[in-house]
Coordinates of C-alpha atoms in Angstrom, one line a residue:
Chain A
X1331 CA 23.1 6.1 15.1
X1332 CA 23.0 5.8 11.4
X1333 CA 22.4 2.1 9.0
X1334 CA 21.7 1.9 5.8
X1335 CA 20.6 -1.9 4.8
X1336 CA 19.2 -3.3 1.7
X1337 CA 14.9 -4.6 1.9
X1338 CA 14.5 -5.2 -1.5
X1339 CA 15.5 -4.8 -5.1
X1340 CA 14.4 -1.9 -5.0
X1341 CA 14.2 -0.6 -1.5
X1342 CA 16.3 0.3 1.7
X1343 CA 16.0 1.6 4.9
X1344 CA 18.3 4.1 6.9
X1345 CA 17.8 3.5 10.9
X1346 CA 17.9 6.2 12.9
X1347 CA 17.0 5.1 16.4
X1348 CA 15.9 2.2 18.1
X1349 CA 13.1 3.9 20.4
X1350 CA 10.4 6.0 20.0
X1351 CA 11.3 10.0 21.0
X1352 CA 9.6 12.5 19.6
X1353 CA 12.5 15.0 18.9
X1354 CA 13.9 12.4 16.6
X1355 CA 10.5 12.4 14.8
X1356 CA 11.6 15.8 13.8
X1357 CA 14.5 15.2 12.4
X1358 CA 13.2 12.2 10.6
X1359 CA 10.6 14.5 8.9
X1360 CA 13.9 17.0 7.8
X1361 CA 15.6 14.3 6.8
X1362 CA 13.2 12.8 4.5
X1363 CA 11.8 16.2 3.2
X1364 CA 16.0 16.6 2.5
X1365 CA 16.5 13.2 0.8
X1366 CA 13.3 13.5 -1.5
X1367 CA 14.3 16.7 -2.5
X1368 CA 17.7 16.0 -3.6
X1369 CA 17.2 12.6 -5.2
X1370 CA 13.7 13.2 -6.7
X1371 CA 14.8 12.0 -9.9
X1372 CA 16.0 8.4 -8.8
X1373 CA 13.3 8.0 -5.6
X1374 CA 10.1 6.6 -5.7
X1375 CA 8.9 6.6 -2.1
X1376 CA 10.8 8.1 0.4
X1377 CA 8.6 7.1 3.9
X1378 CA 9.7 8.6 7.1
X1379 CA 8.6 6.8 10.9
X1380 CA 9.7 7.2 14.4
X1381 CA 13.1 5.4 13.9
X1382 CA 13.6 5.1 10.2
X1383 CA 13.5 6.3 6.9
X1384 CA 12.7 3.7 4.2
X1385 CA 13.4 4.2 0.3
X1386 CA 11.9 3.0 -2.4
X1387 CA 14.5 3.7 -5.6
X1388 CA 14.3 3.1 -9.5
X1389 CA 16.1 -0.1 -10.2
X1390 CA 17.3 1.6 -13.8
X1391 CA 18.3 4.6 -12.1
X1392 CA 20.8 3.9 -9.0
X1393 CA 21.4 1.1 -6.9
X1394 CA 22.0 0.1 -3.2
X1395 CA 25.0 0.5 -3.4
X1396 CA 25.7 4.0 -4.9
X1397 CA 22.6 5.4 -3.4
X1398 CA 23.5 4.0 -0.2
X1399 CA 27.2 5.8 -0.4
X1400 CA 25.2 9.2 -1.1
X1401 CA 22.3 8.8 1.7
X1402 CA 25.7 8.5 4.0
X1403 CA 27.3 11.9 2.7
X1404 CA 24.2 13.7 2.7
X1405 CA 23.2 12.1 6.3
X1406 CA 26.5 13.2 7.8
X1407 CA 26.0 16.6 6.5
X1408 CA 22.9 16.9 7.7
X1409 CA 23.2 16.4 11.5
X1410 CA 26.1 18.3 11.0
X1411 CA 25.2 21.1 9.7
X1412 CA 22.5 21.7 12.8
X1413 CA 19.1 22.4 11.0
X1414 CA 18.1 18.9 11.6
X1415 CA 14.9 19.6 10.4
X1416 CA 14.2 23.0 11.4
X1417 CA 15.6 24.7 8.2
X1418 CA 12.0 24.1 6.8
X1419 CA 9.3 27.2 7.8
X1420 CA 6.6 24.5 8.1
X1421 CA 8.0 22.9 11.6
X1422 CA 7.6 25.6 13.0
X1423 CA 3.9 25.6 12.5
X1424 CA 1.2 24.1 14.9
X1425 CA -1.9 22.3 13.0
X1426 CA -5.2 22.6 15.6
X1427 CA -7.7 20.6 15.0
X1428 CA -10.6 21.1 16.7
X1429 CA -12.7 18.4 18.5
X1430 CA -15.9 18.0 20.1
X1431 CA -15.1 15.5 22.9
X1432 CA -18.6 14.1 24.5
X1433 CA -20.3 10.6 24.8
X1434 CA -22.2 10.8 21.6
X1435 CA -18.9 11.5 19.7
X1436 CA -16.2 9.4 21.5
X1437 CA -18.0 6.7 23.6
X1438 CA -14.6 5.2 25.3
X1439 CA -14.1 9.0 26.6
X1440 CA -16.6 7.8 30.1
X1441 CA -14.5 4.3 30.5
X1442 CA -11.3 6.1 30.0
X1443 CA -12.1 8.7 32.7
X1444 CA -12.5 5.9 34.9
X1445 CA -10.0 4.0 34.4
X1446 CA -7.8 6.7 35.6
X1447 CA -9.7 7.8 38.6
X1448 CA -10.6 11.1 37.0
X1449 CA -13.4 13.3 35.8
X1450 CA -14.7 12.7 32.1
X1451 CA -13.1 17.0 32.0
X1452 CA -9.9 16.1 33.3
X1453 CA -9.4 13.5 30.5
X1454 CA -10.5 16.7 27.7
X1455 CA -8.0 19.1 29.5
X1456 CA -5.1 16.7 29.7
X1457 CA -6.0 15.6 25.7
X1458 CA -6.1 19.2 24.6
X1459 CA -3.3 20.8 26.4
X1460 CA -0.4 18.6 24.9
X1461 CA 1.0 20.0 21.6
X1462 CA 2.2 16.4 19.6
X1463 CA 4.6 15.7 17.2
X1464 CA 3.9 13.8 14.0
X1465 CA 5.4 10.7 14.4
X1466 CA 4.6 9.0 11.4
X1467 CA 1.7 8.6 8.5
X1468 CA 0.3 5.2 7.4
X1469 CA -2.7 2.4 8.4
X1470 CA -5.0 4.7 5.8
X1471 CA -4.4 7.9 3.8
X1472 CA -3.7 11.0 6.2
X1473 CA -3.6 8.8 9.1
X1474 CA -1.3 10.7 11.5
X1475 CA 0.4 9.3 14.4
X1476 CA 0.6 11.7 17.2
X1477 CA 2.9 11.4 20.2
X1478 CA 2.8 11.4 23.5
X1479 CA 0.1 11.2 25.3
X1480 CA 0.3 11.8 28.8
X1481 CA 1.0 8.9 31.0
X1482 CA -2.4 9.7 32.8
X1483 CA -4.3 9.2 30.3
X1484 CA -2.7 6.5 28.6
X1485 CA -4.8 3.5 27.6
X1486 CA -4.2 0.6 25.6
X1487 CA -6.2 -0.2 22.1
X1488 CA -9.3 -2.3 22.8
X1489 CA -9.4 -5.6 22.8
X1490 CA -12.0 -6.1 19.9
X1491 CA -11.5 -3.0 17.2
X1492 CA -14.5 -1.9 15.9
X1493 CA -15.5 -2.2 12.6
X1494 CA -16.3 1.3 11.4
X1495 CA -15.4 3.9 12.7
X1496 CA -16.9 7.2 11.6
X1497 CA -14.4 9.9 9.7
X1498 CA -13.0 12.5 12.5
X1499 CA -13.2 10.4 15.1
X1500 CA -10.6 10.8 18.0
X1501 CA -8.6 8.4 19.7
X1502 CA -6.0 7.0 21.8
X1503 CA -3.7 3.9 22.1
X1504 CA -1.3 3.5 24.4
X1505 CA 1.1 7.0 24.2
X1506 CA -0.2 7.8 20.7
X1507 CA -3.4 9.8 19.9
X1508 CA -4.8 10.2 16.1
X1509 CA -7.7 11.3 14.1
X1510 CA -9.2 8.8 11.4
X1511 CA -9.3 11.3 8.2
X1512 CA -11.9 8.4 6.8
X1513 CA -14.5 5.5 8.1
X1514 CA -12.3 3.1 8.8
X1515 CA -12.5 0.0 11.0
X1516 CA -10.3 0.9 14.5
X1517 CA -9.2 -0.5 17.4
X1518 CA -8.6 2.7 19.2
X1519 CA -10.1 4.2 21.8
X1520 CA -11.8 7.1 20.5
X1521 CA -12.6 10.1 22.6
X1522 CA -14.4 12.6 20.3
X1523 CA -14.8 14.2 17.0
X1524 CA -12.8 16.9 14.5
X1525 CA -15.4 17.7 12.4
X1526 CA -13.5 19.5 9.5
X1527 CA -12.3 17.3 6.9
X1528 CA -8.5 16.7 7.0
X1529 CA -8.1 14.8 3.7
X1530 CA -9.4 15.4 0.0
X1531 CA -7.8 13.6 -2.2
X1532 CA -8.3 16.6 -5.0
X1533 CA -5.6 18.5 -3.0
X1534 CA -1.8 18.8 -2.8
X1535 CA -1.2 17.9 0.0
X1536 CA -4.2 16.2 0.3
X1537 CA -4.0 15.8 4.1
X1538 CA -2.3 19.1 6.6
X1539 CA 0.0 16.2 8.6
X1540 CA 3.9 15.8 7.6
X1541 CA 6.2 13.8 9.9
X1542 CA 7.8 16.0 12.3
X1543 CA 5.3 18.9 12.4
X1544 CA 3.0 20.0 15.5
X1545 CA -0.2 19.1 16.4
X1546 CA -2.8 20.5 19.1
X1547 CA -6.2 19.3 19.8
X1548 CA -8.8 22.6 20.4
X1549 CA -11.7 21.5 22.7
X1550 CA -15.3 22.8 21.1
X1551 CA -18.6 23.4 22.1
X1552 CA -21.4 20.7 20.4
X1553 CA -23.2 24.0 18.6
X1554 CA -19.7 24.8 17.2
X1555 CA -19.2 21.3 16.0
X1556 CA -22.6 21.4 14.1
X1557 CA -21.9 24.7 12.7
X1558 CA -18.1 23.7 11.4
X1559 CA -20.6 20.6 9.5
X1560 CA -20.2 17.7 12.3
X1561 CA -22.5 15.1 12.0
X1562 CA -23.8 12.4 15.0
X1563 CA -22.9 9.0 14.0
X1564 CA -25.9 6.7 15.3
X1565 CA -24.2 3.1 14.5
X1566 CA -21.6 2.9 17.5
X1567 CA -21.5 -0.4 19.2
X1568 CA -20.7 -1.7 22.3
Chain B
X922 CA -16.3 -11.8 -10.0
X923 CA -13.8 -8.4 -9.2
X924 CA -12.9 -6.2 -12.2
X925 CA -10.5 -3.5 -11.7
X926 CA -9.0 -0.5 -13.4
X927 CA -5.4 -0.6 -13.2
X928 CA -2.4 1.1 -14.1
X929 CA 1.6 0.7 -12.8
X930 CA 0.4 2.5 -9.7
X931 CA 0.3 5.6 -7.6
X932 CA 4.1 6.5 -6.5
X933 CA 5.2 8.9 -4.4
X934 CA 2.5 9.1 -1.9
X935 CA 3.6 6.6 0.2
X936 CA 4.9 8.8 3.4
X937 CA 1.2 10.4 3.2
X938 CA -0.3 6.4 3.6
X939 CA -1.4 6.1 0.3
X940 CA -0.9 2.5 -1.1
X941 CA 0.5 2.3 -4.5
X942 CA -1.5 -0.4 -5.8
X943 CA -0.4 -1.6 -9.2
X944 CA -1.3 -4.8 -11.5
X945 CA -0.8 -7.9 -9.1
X946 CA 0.9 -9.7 -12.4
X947 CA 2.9 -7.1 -13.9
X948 CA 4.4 -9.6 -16.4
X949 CA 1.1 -10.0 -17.5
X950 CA 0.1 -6.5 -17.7
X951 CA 3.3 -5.3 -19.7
X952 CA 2.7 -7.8 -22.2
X953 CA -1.1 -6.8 -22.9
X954 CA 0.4 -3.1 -23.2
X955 CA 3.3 -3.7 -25.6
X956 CA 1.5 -6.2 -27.9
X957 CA -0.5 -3.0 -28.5
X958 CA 2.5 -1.0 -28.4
X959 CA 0.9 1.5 -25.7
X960 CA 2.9 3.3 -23.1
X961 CA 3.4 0.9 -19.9
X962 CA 1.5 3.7 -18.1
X963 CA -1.9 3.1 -20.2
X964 CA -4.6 1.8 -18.2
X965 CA -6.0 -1.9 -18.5
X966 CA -8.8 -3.8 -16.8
X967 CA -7.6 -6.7 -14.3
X968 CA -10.4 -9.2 -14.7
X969 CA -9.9 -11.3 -11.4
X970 CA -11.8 -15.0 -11.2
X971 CA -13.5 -14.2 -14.6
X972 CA -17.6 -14.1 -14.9
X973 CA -17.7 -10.6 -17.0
X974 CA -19.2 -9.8 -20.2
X975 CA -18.3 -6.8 -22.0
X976 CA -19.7 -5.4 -25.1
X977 CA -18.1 -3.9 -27.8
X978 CA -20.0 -0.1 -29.0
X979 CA -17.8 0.2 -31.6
X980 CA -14.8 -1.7 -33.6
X981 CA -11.9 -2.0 -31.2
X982 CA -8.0 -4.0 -31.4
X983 CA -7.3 -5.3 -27.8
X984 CA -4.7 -7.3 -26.1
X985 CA -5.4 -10.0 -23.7
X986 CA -2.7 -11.8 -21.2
X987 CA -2.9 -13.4 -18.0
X988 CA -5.1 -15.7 -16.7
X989 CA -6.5 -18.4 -19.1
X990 CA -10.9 -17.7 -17.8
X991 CA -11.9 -19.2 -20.7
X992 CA -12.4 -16.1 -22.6
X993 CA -14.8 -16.1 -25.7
X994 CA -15.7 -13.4 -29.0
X995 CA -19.8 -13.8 -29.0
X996 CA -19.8 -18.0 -28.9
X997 CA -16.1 -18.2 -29.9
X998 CA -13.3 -19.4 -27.7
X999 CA -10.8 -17.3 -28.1
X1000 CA -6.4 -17.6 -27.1
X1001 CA -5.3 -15.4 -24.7
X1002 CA -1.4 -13.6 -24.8
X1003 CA -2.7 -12.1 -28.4
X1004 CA -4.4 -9.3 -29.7
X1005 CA -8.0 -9.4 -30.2
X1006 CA -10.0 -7.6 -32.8
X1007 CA -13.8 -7.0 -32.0
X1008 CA -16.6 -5.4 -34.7
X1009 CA -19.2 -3.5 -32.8
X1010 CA -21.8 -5.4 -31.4
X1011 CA -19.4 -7.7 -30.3
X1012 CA -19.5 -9.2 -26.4
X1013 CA -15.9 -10.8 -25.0
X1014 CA -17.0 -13.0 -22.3
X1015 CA -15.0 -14.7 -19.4
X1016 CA -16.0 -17.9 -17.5
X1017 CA -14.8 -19.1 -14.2
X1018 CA -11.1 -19.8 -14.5
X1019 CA -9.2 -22.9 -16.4
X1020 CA -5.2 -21.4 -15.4
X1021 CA -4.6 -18.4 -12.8
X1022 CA -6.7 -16.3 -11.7
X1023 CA -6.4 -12.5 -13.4
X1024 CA -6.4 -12.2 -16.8
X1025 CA -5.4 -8.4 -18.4
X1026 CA -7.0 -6.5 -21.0
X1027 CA -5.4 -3.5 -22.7
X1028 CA -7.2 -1.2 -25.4
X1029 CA -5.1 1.5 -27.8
X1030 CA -4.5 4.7 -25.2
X1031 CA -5.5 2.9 -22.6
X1032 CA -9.2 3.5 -20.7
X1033 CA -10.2 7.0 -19.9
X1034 CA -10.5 7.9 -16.1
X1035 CA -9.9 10.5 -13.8
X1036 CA -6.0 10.2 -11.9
X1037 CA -5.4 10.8 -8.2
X1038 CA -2.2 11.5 -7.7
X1039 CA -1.3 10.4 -11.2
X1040 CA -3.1 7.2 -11.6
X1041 CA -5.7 5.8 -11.9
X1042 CA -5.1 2.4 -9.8
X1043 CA -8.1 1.0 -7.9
X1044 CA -7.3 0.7 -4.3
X1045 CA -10.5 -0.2 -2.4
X1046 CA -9.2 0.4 0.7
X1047 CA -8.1 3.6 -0.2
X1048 CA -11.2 4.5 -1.5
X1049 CA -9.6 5.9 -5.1
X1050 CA -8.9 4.7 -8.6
X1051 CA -10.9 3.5 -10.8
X1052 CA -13.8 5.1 -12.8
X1053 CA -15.2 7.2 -10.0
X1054 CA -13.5 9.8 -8.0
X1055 CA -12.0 9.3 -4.7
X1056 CA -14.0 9.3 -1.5
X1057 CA -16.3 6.5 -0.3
X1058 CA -17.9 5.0 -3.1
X1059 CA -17.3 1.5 -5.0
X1060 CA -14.3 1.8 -7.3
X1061 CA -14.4 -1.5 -8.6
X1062 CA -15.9 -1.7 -12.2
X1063 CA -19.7 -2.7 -12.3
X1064 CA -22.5 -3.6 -14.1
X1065 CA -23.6 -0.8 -17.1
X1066 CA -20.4 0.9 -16.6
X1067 CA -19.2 1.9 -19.9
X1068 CA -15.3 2.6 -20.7
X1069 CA -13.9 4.5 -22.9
X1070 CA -10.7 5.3 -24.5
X1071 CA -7.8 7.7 -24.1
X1072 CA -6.9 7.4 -28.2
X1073 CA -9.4 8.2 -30.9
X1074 CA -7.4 4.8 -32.9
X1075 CA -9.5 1.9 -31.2
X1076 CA -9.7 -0.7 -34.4
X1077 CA -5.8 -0.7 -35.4
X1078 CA -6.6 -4.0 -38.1
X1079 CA -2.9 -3.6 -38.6
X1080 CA -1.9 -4.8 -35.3
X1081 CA -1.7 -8.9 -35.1
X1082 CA 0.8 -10.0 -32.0
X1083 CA 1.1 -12.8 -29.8
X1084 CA 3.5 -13.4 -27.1
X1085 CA 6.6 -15.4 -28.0
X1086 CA 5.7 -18.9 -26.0
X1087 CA 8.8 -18.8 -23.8
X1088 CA 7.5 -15.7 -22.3
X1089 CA 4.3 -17.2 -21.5
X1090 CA 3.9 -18.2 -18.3
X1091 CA 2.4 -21.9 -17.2
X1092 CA 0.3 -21.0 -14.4
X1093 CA 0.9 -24.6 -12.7
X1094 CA 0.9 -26.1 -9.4
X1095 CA 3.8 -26.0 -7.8
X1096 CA 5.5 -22.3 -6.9
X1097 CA 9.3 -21.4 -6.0
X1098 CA 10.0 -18.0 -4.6
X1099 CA 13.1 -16.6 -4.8
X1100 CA 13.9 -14.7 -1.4
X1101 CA 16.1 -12.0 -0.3
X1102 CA 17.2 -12.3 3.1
X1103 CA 17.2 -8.9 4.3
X1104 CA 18.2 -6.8 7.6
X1105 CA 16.1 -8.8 9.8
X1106 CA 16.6 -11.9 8.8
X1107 CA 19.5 -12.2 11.2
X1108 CA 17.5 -12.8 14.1
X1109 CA 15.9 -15.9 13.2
X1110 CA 17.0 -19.0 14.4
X1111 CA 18.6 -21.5 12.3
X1112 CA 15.8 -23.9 12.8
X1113 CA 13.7 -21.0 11.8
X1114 CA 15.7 -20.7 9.0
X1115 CA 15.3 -24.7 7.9
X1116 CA 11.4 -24.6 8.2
X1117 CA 11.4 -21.3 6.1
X1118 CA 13.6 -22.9 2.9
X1119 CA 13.3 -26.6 3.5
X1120 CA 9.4 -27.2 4.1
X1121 CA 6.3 -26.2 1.8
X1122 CA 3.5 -24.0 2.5
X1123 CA 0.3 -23.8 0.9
X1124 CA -1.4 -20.6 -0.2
X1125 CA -4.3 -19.7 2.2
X1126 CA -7.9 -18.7 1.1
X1127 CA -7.0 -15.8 3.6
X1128 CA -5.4 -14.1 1.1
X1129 CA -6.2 -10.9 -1.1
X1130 CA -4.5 -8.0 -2.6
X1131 CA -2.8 -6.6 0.6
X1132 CA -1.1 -9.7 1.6
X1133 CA -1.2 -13.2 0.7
X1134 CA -0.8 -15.9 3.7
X1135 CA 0.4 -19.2 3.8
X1136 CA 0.3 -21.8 5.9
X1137 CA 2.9 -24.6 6.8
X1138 CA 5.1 -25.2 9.6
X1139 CA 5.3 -21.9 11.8
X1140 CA 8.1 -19.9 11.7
X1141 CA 9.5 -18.3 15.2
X1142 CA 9.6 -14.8 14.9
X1143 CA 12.4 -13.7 17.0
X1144 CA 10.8 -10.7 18.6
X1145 CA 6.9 -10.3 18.4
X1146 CA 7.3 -6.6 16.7
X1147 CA 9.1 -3.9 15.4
X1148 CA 8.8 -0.2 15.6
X1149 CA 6.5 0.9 12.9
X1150 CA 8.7 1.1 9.5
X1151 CA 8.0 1.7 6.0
X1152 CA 7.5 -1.9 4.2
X1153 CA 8.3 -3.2 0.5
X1154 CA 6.1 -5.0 -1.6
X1155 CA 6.9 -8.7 -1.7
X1156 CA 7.8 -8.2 2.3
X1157 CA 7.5 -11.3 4.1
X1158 CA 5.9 -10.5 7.7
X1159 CA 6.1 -12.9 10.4
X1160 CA 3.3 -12.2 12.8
X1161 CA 3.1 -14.2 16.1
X1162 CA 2.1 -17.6 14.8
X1163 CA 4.3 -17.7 12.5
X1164 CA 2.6 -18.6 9.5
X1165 CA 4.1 -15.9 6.5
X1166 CA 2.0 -13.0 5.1
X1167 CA 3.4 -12.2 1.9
X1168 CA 2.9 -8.2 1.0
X1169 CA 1.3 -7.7 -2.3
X1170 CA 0.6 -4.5 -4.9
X1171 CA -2.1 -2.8 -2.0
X1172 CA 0.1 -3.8 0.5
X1173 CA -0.2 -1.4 3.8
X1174 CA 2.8 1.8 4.0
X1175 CA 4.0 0.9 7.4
X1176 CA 4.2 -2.4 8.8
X1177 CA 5.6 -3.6 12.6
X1178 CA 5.9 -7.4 12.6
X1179 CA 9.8 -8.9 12.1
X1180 CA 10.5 -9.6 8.3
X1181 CA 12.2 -12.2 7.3
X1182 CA 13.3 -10.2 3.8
X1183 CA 11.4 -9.7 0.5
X1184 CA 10.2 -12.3 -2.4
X1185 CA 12.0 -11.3 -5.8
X1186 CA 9.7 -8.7 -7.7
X1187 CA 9.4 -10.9 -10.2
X1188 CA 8.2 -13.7 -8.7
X1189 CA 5.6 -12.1 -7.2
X1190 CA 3.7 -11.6 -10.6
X1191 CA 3.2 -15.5 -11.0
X1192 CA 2.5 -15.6 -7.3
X1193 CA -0.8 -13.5 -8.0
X1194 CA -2.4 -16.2 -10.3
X1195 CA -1.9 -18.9 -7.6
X1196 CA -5.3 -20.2 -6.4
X1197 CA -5.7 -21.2 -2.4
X1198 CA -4.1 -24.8 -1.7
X1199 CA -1.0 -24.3 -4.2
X1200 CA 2.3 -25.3 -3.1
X1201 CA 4.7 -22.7 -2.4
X1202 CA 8.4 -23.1 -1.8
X1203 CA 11.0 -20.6 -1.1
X1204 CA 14.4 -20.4 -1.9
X1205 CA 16.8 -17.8 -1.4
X1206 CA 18.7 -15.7 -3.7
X1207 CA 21.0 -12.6 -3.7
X1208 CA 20.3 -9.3 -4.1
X1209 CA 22.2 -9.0 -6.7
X1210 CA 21.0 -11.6 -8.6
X1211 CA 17.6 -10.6 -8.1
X1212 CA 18.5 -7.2 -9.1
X1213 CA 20.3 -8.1 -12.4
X1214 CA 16.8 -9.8 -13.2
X1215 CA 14.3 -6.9 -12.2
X1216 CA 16.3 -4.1 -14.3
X1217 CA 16.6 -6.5 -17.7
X1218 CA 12.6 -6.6 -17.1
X1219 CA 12.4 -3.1 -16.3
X1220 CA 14.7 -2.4 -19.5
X1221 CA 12.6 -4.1 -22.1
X1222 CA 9.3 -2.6 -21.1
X1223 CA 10.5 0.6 -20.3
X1224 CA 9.2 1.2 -16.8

């Protein structure tokens, strides 16, 4: 499935899918690291998701048209050509990130265990065993979408998201998982703690997720969490 | 009340959830940079609802545009769309608005600050831009913060412009947005369609510089989301009760609620000096009429 269609003056989208699978998240990240390679000149934004890839272009450089007539030639080629994403080293690669899960760092971790009729370990093994993919970025800077989580441990966002959250935390919604690089507000449910920094702005790239690249979550002991500089948040509500 | 450092925005970030940010009237903001005949790219303050004094450490040329806040020199009133020149010991004042709501002021070279990622646009939300560097604190420009200069030329006597009237807008009442109907757009009814072109909305108070929401008869969205996707500015979202948010400069990178398409660029620059309770009206237009009028404006100032 391929369409190209016009959003703007100066952006389009090119759809890829119509439901959420991980292995196209893969190719989605290929494609787009393709497409902002070859037309850096003319691009502005090129922002892959989990069925699309949307371009933002530069109105005195190319238009819909003609861009849209070379996104289809170099599309084609593409998935043709069978790398579809794996020609890049960096796919390959798995990003851990390592979490404390407990109470004090993920307060929904207790409610979730019971929810699915399971011990409060069962939820950390089932977490921590799944490698994810890198579904999409977006909501904040660095924020990764991670997919899937296991049906087991599945649980929807809560009903009344928070309004900070502290940076590192943990969480779950629905079939997706993700870390908040920074406080944010959140309506997930959050499970535990990374407590190494995954964004800095100073950096290129300033955060270690791209769409389409591997993700594993390493349980940790709380002394390992202080000595790798995790701090106890003290404001979590309800 | 909100004084920000802007420039034309970070680009290129976008698929790592940075927001591009950007001056929320970018007609006003490329005039305050030519009449000084600075690069578009040169920082400028955006002065939002007024209430700022600034003082003058030495002789500086400046160019204000935008918003009429009833800007003074010391006691003076002074016009805006001109350039200014202030001796030192000057102050340039602002009170609460007369017309609009965001008034730009541009200095030779633009002010100095540290870029991330290339610019230097405030985005609160992002926690980067402005004065400060990026993580957690305030990047909004405060009380006893003192800007300086990229150039070494501040007082350029020479320079004495004003905006040719016709390109001065009249920050009125009554607003018509030009819409492109885009990819979703399809999958509204027709009735949708009617309420959409043929009944007014008002701007809400609920608005800031993410989105800006209206509210007037509600508009059915045909399906109550959409797989996350990569959004434009000027994006109009349909959420579940139907009353349009309209996505402005900090606008989010990924959005899931049906569009109904995207307000014309341009249009979107008079938009951000419409107060809550202004009357808002769309109409639509092509895309390539909309185009043809984006890359003349884009032509003459060089973006």
């Amino acid at each position: 499935m391929m369409d190209i269609r016009p959003v703007s003056e100066t952006a389009l989208i090119i759809q890829l899918g119509d439901h959420i699978d991980t292995q196209l998240a893969v190719k989605i990240g290929g494609l787009a690291d393709h497409i902002r390679t070859r037309f850096a000149s003319e691009l502005i934004e090129v922002i892959p998701s989990y069925t699309t890839i949307y371009i933002q272009y530069h109105p005195l450089k190319t238009d819909f048209m003609a861009l849209a007539s070379r996104l289809q030639g170099l599309i084609t080629a593409f998935f043709l050509s069978g790398d579809q994403g794996n020609s890049s080293p960096e796919v390959s690669k798995i990003i851990t990130i390592p979490v404390y899960y407990s109470p004090e760092t993920g307060p929904d971790l207790s409610e979730i265990a019971q929810l699915h009729n399971c011990t409060v370990q069962e939820v950390i093994q089932i977490h921590s065993q799944s490698t994810y993919i890198v579904c999409a970025i977006g909501f904040s800077p660095g924020f990764a979408f991670l997919g899937s989580v296991a049906p087991t441990i599945a649980t929807p966002r809560k009903i009344e998201p928070r309004k900070m959250l502290p940076a590192g935390s943990v969480g779950i919604a629905g079939q997706q998982t993700a870390v908040y690089p920074t406080d944010s507000p959140g309506g997930w449910q959050i499970i535990g703690n990374c407590p190494v920094s995954l964004i800095d702005f100073a950096r290129t790239p300033m955060s270690p997720f791209s769409v389409g690249l591997s993700v594993q979550f390493q349980p940790i002991s709380r002394d390992e969490f202080f000595q790798l500089g995790g701090t106890l948040w003290s404001h979590w509500k309800s | 009340m909100l004084t920000q450092l802007q420039d034309t925005g970070r680009t290129g970030m976008g698929h790592q959830g940075l927001t591009q940010g950007g001056p929320m009237d970018l007609h006003a903001y490329c005039w305050a940079n030519y009449l000084l005949g600075n690069r578009m790219g040169c920082s400028q303050l955006e002065i939002m609802g007024g209430q700022t004094k600034l003082l003058a450490h030495q002789a500086v040329t400046l160019a204000l545009t935008g918003a009429d806040l009833r800007a003074r020199v010391n006691s003076q009133p002074v016009d805006g769309w001109q350039t200014i020149h202030l001796n030192k010991g000057d102050t340039l004042s602002f009170q609460f608005p007369k017309k609009g709501l965001r008034a730009y002021l541009a200095i030779p070279g633009g002010f100095a600050a540290p870029a991330v990622f290339g610019s230097v646009a405030t985005v609160v939300r992002d926690g980067v831009g402005g004065l400060g560097t990026a993580g957690g604190r305030s990047c909004l420009i405060g009380i006893g913060d003192f800007l300086e200069s990229t150039s070494h030329q501040l007082f350029r006597p020479e320079i004495n412009c004003t905006v040719p009237a016709r390109y001065v807008p009249d920050y009125g009442l009554e607003i018509r947005l030009n819409l492109i109907e885009s990819y979703q757009a399809r999958a509204f009814s027709e009735d949708s369609r009617k309420s959409l072109f043929e009944t007014s909305f008002t701007l809400s108070s609920n608005s800031d510089r993410m989105g800006y929401r209206l509210d007037g008869a509600a508009i059915i969205p045909p399906f109550s989301g959409v797989i996350s996707e990569g959004i434009a500015l000027g994006a109009v979202q349909i959420p579940e009760n139907g009353q349009p948010i309209i996505l402005m400069r900090d606008h989010q990178t990924l959005g899931g609620y049906p569009k109904f398409g995207c307000v014309a660029q341009l249009d979107l620059n008079r938009l951000a000096q419409a107060v809550p309770g202004t009357t808002i009206r769309f109409q639509p237009i092509s895309l390539q009429a909309a185009g043809k009028k984006l890359t003349s404006f884009y032509s003459f100032f060089n973006l």
